[in-house]
Amino acid sequence: MFLICIVSTFFRTYLLSGQRPVLDCMVMHCLDGKIINTGLRSCIPDRNDRKKGVIMCGIAGLFGTPDSNIDVKKMLAALGHRGPDACGIYTAGDLSIGNTLLKITGDMPQPLTGIGALVLNGEIFNFRELAAEIGLKTDSDTELLFSLIETGVKEGSTPINAVFSALSKVNGDYALAYACGGELVLARDPSGVKPLFYCSGKEAEKPEIAFASEKKALTCIGRKAKPFPQGGILGFNTENGKISEKTPEGYLKTKSPEKRIHAEKEALFHLKAALEKAVELRLTPTAGIAFSGGIDSTFLAALAKRIDPDIPLYAVGLPDSHDVAQAESAAEAIGMKRNLKVHFLSPEEIEAAVPQVIYATGSTDPMTVAIGLPLYIVAKTAREDGKRVLLTGQGADELFGGYRRHEGFLEQGPDVLDREIYSDLESISTINLERDDMVTMANSVELRVPFLDKEVIKTGLTISPELKVLKKDGLYTRKYILRKAAEGLVSPEVLWKEKKAMQYGTGVQKVLDWLARDSGFSKKQGNHIEKYLMQIASEKAGINE
């Protein structure tokens, strides 16, 4: 017995104090024609908007309690900002899985059901190629993935093996749940671009597992969440609670690839091809680029310009900030001055955004908030401009040796640098991506990261570490091979220029320092910004860490 519902109306309202969606007008239409009051709300875009092909979403699920569907509804309400287009819930016994949807590809409502049921948050970028291979006509990447999984199950594979087989074919960013028979399978993309949190154990001596796209969704039903591992595939047996795990043969391995590229010319050829394809796959008519004028975002902009000459570039910063000046200079240098949209920050706007970023990230860590603030406002600006997808340069520093500490690792030997690059990629989700996803999705804008494309990572990891951090005449050039790949598209003054970290380049760090001191927290006593953020969290953001 299962139930699928699609939200027909969702008036999204939030309270700053407590930051919980206000649940007031909630009618869902069942596929069998019955109308059910669910306690969830959403909004359906108009027909023209839907035709634009613009999917981001939130997923949640619970097994182990008789009223699992009620708790899943609560979790989906907490994830409403991630997908205001539609909402669906599948319930079978003590298991419920659900989805809130903002579509980018296709019109397929979720969960999809057949032998089992699937909810997906993310994008499968090569779904059209895979659909053509199996003769499936679809505009939905979710339908393609579901078809691959269900085919595996029909042919006798266990649910976890069917998911494993399907994901080995895809190039995408995803977090998913597939329920079939007595097994619930969870999976996440190898870089952890899409967030997923979970908890498992026994509730009243009965096996239980819960999952959601954000920690706050699990918190609202009294569960303590932990990050689901990057690239992990987990099977949960609903009969006995036994957990099985699989790690796909992927590109994040602690050992070096068998084939290494040492020749600069060969490395450039493969890297350019992979990056061009990665950018092309991620562009939509509603895409923009988070633009700081550094090599990463400028290279992406130059590649995107070949496909969409009108793609907007979004930059933020205080009027006299480093990032605004660099963004203006870089945009002009690549012939995209008219594409640049600069949002000048003010201390008042930053102060107003602090509780929003604390709530979105669930953190009062000063670095998390300081980095999250400018990206939050970039996403907000893009959303107000009608955009739903934002490309960023995240991942380039980790993959190509862009941090100053990478110079020291090279001094210890190329193998040491190689290991550290792998280590950076294996932890990029918890350090950077989860934060970035939360602050962009708080504005219903999807984050896309071409530098963490499956083929770009494969190519990047085959390139010799000496081509990533080049030492010549006692001087280091970080991200050397990436800068060389951008030659001809990016001017020399941008190509070889170092960039400040976002929180400093935009001036946000300076404002946070002032806000903390203005609130009575002494810099001399230490941790003044953190103390200020904790005060804001308790007073306005509804968080008690």
PDB file of C-alpha atoms in Angstrom, residues 47-185:
ATOM      1  CA  ARG A  47       3.515  26.912 -17.605  1.00  0.00           C
ATOM      2  CA  ASN A  48       6.126  29.105 -19.292  1.00  0.00           C
ATOM      3  CA  ASP A  49       8.471  28.735 -16.345  1.00  0.00           C
ATOM      4  CA  ARG A  50       8.130  24.950 -16.405  1.00  0.00           C
ATOM      5  CA  LYS A  51       8.997  24.885 -20.096  1.00  0.00           C
ATOM      6  CA  LYS A  52      12.357  26.468 -19.341  1.00  0.00           C
ATOM      7  CA  GLY A  53      13.574  23.151 -18.020  1.00  0.00           C
ATOM      8  CA  VAL A  54      14.504  24.612 -14.745  1.00  0.00           C
ATOM      9  CA  ILE A  55      15.732  20.198 -10.657  1.00  0.00           C
ATOM     10  CA  MET A  56      16.869  20.944  -7.331  1.00  0.00           C
ATOM     11  CA  CYS A  57      15.147  19.503  -4.361  1.00  0.00           C
ATOM     12  CA  GLY A  58      15.199  18.092  -0.888  1.00  0.00           C
ATOM     13  CA  ILE A  59      14.699  14.475   0.060  1.00  0.00           C
ATOM     14  CA  ALA A  60      13.813  12.881   3.378  1.00  0.00           C
ATOM     15  CA  GLY A  61      12.750   9.508   4.694  1.00  0.00           C
ATOM     16  CA  LEU A  62      12.229   7.419   7.788  1.00  0.00           C
ATOM     17  CA  PHE A  63      11.803   3.743   8.585  1.00  0.00           C
ATOM     18  CA  GLY A  64      10.957   2.259  11.952  1.00  0.00           C
ATOM     19  CA  THR A  65       7.893   4.067  13.289  1.00  0.00           C
ATOM     20  CA  PRO A  66       4.203   3.461  12.504  1.00  0.00           C
ATOM     21  CA  ASP A  67       3.700   7.169  11.811  1.00  0.00           C
ATOM     22  CA  SER A  68       6.776   7.582   9.612  1.00  0.00           C
ATOM     23  CA  ASN A  69       4.779   9.553   7.037  1.00  0.00           C
ATOM     24  CA  ILE A  70       3.925  12.213   9.643  1.00  0.00           C
ATOM     25  CA  ASP A  71       7.588  12.717  10.528  1.00  0.00           C
ATOM     26  CA  VAL A  72       8.550  12.792   6.848  1.00  0.00           C
ATOM     27  CA  LYS A  73       5.969  15.534   6.268  1.00  0.00           C
ATOM     28  CA  LYS A  74       7.609  17.524   9.066  1.00  0.00           C
ATOM     29  CA  MET A  75      11.019  17.042   7.490  1.00  0.00           C
ATOM     30  CA  LEU A  76       9.772  18.066   4.045  1.00  0.00           C
ATOM     31  CA  ALA A  77       8.240  21.200   5.549  1.00  0.00           C
ATOM     32  CA  ALA A  78      11.698  22.081   6.923  1.00  0.00           C
ATOM     33  CA  LEU A  79      13.094  21.549   3.391  1.00  0.00           C
ATOM     34  CA  GLY A  80      10.455  23.640   1.616  1.00  0.00           C
ATOM     35  CA  HIS A  81      13.010  26.207   0.425  1.00  0.00           C
ATOM     36  CA  ARG A  82      14.826  23.465  -1.496  1.00  0.00           C
ATOM     37  CA  GLY A  83      11.912  22.733  -3.788  1.00  0.00           C
ATOM     38  CA  PRO A  84       8.771  24.855  -3.992  1.00  0.00           C
ATOM     39  CA  ASP A  85       7.468  23.329  -7.248  1.00  0.00           C
ATOM     40  CA  ALA A  86       6.082  20.036  -5.958  1.00  0.00           C
ATOM     41  CA  CYS A  87       6.171  17.538  -3.139  1.00  0.00           C
ATOM     42  CA  GLY A  88       5.588  13.802  -2.982  1.00  0.00           C
ATOM     43  CA  ILE A  89       5.557  11.051  -0.368  1.00  0.00           C
ATOM     44  CA  TYR A  90       5.718   7.268  -0.759  1.00  0.00           C
ATOM     45  CA  THR A  91       4.584   5.194   2.209  1.00  0.00           C
ATOM     46  CA  ALA A  92       4.802   1.425   2.620  1.00  0.00           C
ATOM     47  CA  GLY A  93       4.236   0.098   6.129  1.00  0.00           C
ATOM     48  CA  ASP A  94       6.678   1.758   8.531  1.00  0.00           C
ATOM     49  CA  LEU A  95       8.688   3.285   5.659  1.00  0.00           C
ATOM     50  CA  SER A  96       8.112   6.687   4.110  1.00  0.00           C
ATOM     51  CA  ILE A  97      10.315   8.586   1.663  1.00  0.00           C
ATOM     52  CA  GLY A  98       9.572  11.996   0.242  1.00  0.00           C
ATOM     53  CA  ASN A  99      10.760  14.791  -1.973  1.00  0.00           C
ATOM     54  CA  THR A 100      10.337  18.532  -2.425  1.00  0.00           C
ATOM     55  CA  LEU A 101      11.058  19.588  -5.981  1.00  0.00           C
ATOM     56  CA  LEU A 102      12.217  22.555  -8.016  1.00  0.00           C
ATOM     57  CA  LYS A 103      12.565  21.155 -11.484  1.00  0.00           C
ATOM     58  CA  ILE A 104      15.346  21.838 -13.949  1.00  0.00           C
ATOM     59  CA  THR A 105      15.034  18.795 -16.223  1.00  0.00           C
ATOM     60  CA  GLY A 106      11.702  17.232 -17.210  1.00  0.00           C
ATOM     61  CA  ASP A 107       8.266  17.226 -15.630  1.00  0.00           C
ATOM     62  CA  MET A 108       8.482  13.921 -13.751  1.00  0.00           C
ATOM     63  CA  PRO A 109       6.942  14.088 -10.255  1.00  0.00           C
ATOM     64  CA  GLN A 110       8.606  12.206  -7.425  1.00  0.00           C
ATOM     65  CA  PRO A 111       8.722   9.687  -5.867  1.00  0.00           C
ATOM     66  CA  LEU A 112       8.832   7.442  -8.929  1.00  0.00           C
ATOM     67  CA  THR A 113       7.303   4.055  -8.258  1.00  0.00           C
ATOM     68  CA  GLY A 114       7.383   0.630  -9.889  1.00  0.00           C
ATOM     69  CA  ILE A 115       8.866  -2.430  -8.283  1.00  0.00           C
ATOM     70  CA  GLY A 116      10.362   0.030  -5.810  1.00  0.00           C
ATOM     71  CA  ALA A 117      10.294   3.796  -5.225  1.00  0.00           C
ATOM     72  CA  LEU A 118      12.948   6.462  -5.877  1.00  0.00           C
ATOM     73  CA  VAL A 119      13.583  10.012  -4.708  1.00  0.00           C
ATOM     74  CA  LEU A 120      16.489  11.949  -6.187  1.00  0.00           C
ATOM     75  CA  ASN A 121      18.095  15.284  -5.392  1.00  0.00           C
ATOM     76  CA  GLY A 122      20.473  16.340  -8.122  1.00  0.00           C
ATOM     77  CA  GLU A 123      21.234  16.123 -11.785  1.00  0.00           C
ATOM     78  CA  ILE A 124      22.408  13.297 -14.036  1.00  0.00           C
ATOM     79  CA  PHE A 125      24.230  15.269 -16.691  1.00  0.00           C
ATOM     80  CA  ASN A 126      24.665  12.427 -19.204  1.00  0.00           C
ATOM     81  CA  PHE A 127      21.111  11.135 -18.919  1.00  0.00           C
ATOM     82  CA  ARG A 128      20.236  11.793 -22.563  1.00  0.00           C
ATOM     83  CA  GLU A 129      23.167   9.686 -23.769  1.00  0.00           C
ATOM     84  CA  LEU A 130      22.242   6.878 -21.381  1.00  0.00           C
ATOM     85  CA  ALA A 131      18.570   7.069 -22.346  1.00  0.00           C
ATOM     86  CA  ALA A 132      19.502   6.747 -26.019  1.00  0.00           C
ATOM     87  CA  GLU A 133      21.629   3.675 -25.249  1.00  0.00           C
ATOM     88  CA  ILE A 134      18.675   1.840 -23.713  1.00  0.00           C
ATOM     89  CA  GLY A 135      16.053   3.218 -26.086  1.00  0.00           C
ATOM     90  CA  LEU A 136      14.206   5.272 -23.463  1.00  0.00           C
ATOM     91  CA  LYS A 137      12.471   8.442 -24.606  1.00  0.00           C
ATOM     92  CA  THR A 138      12.433  10.877 -21.690  1.00  0.00           C
ATOM     93  CA  ASP A 139      13.206  14.437 -20.692  1.00  0.00           C
ATOM     94  CA  SER A 140      13.725  13.389 -17.099  1.00  0.00           C
ATOM     95  CA  ASP A 141      17.061  12.345 -15.614  1.00  0.00           C
ATOM     96  CA  THR A 142      15.153  10.887 -12.647  1.00  0.00           C
ATOM     97  CA  GLU A 143      13.153   8.604 -14.930  1.00  0.00           C
ATOM     98  CA  LEU A 144      16.335   7.448 -16.657  1.00  0.00           C
ATOM     99  CA  LEU A 145      18.040   6.591 -13.361  1.00  0.00           C
ATOM    100  CA  PHE A 146      14.911   4.856 -12.073  1.00  0.00           C
ATOM    101  CA  SER A 147      14.709   2.795 -15.260  1.00  0.00           C
ATOM    102  CA  LEU A 148      18.336   1.670 -14.901  1.00  0.00           C
ATOM    103  CA  ILE A 149      17.819   0.665 -11.271  1.00  0.00           C
ATOM    104  CA  GLU A 150      14.509  -1.115 -11.880  1.00  0.00           C
ATOM    105  CA  THR A 151      15.961  -3.005 -14.849  1.00  0.00           C
ATOM    106  CA  GLY A 152      18.697  -4.313 -12.568  1.00  0.00           C
ATOM    107  CA  VAL A 153      16.143  -5.449  -9.987  1.00  0.00           C
ATOM    108  CA  LYS A 154      14.025  -7.162 -12.658  1.00  0.00           C
ATOM    109  CA  GLU A 155      17.116  -9.018 -13.846  1.00  0.00           C
ATOM    110  CA  GLY A 156      17.696 -10.401 -10.355  1.00  0.00           C
ATOM    111  CA  SER A 157      20.065  -7.909  -8.729  1.00  0.00           C
ATOM    112  CA  THR A 158      19.588  -6.920  -5.117  1.00  0.00           C
ATOM    113  CA  PRO A 159      18.451  -3.293  -4.693  1.00  0.00           C
ATOM    114  CA  ILE A 160      21.901  -2.148  -3.525  1.00  0.00           C
ATOM    115  CA  ASN A 161      23.618  -3.868  -6.439  1.00  0.00           C
ATOM    116  CA  ALA A 162      21.086  -2.429  -8.885  1.00  0.00           C
ATOM    117  CA  VAL A 163      21.777   1.079  -7.565  1.00  0.00           C
ATOM    118  CA  PHE A 164      25.529   0.405  -7.654  1.00  0.00           C
ATOM    119  CA  SER A 165      25.342  -0.713 -11.290  1.00  0.00           C
ATOM    120  CA  ALA A 166      23.227   2.261 -12.375  1.00  0.00           C
ATOM    121  CA  LEU A 167      25.439   4.837 -10.656  1.00  0.00           C
ATOM    122  CA  SER A 168      28.573   3.390 -12.236  1.00  0.00           C
ATOM    123  CA  LYS A 169      27.220   4.644 -15.571  1.00  0.00           C
ATOM    124  CA  VAL A 170      26.235   8.180 -14.629  1.00  0.00           C
ATOM    125  CA  ASN A 171      28.035  11.508 -14.541  1.00  0.00           C
ATOM    126  CA  GLY A 172      26.199  13.680 -12.084  1.00  0.00           C
ATOM    127  CA  ASP A 173      25.718  15.230  -8.687  1.00  0.00           C
ATOM    128  CA  TYR A 174      23.167  13.342  -6.622  1.00  0.00           C
ATOM    129  CA  ALA A 175      21.767  12.163  -3.321  1.00  0.00           C
ATOM    130  CA  LEU A 176      19.090   9.497  -3.563  1.00  0.00           C
ATOM    131  CA  ALA A 177      16.994   6.928  -1.758  1.00  0.00           C
ATOM    132  CA  TYR A 178      15.584   3.781  -3.368  1.00  0.00           C
ATOM    133  CA  ALA A 179      13.158   1.577  -1.454  1.00  0.00           C
ATOM    134  CA  CYS A 180      12.433  -1.910  -2.721  1.00  0.00           C
ATOM    135  CA  GLY A 181      11.092  -4.940  -0.882  1.00  0.00           C
ATOM    136  CA  GLY A 182      12.796  -5.079   2.477  1.00  0.00           C
ATOM    137  CA  GLU A 183      15.702  -2.812   1.598  1.00  0.00           C
ATOM    138  CA  LEU A 184      16.258   0.948   1.645  1.00  0.00           C
ATOM    139  CA  VAL A 185      19.287   2.119  -0.348  1.00  0.00           C
TER     140      VAL A 185
END
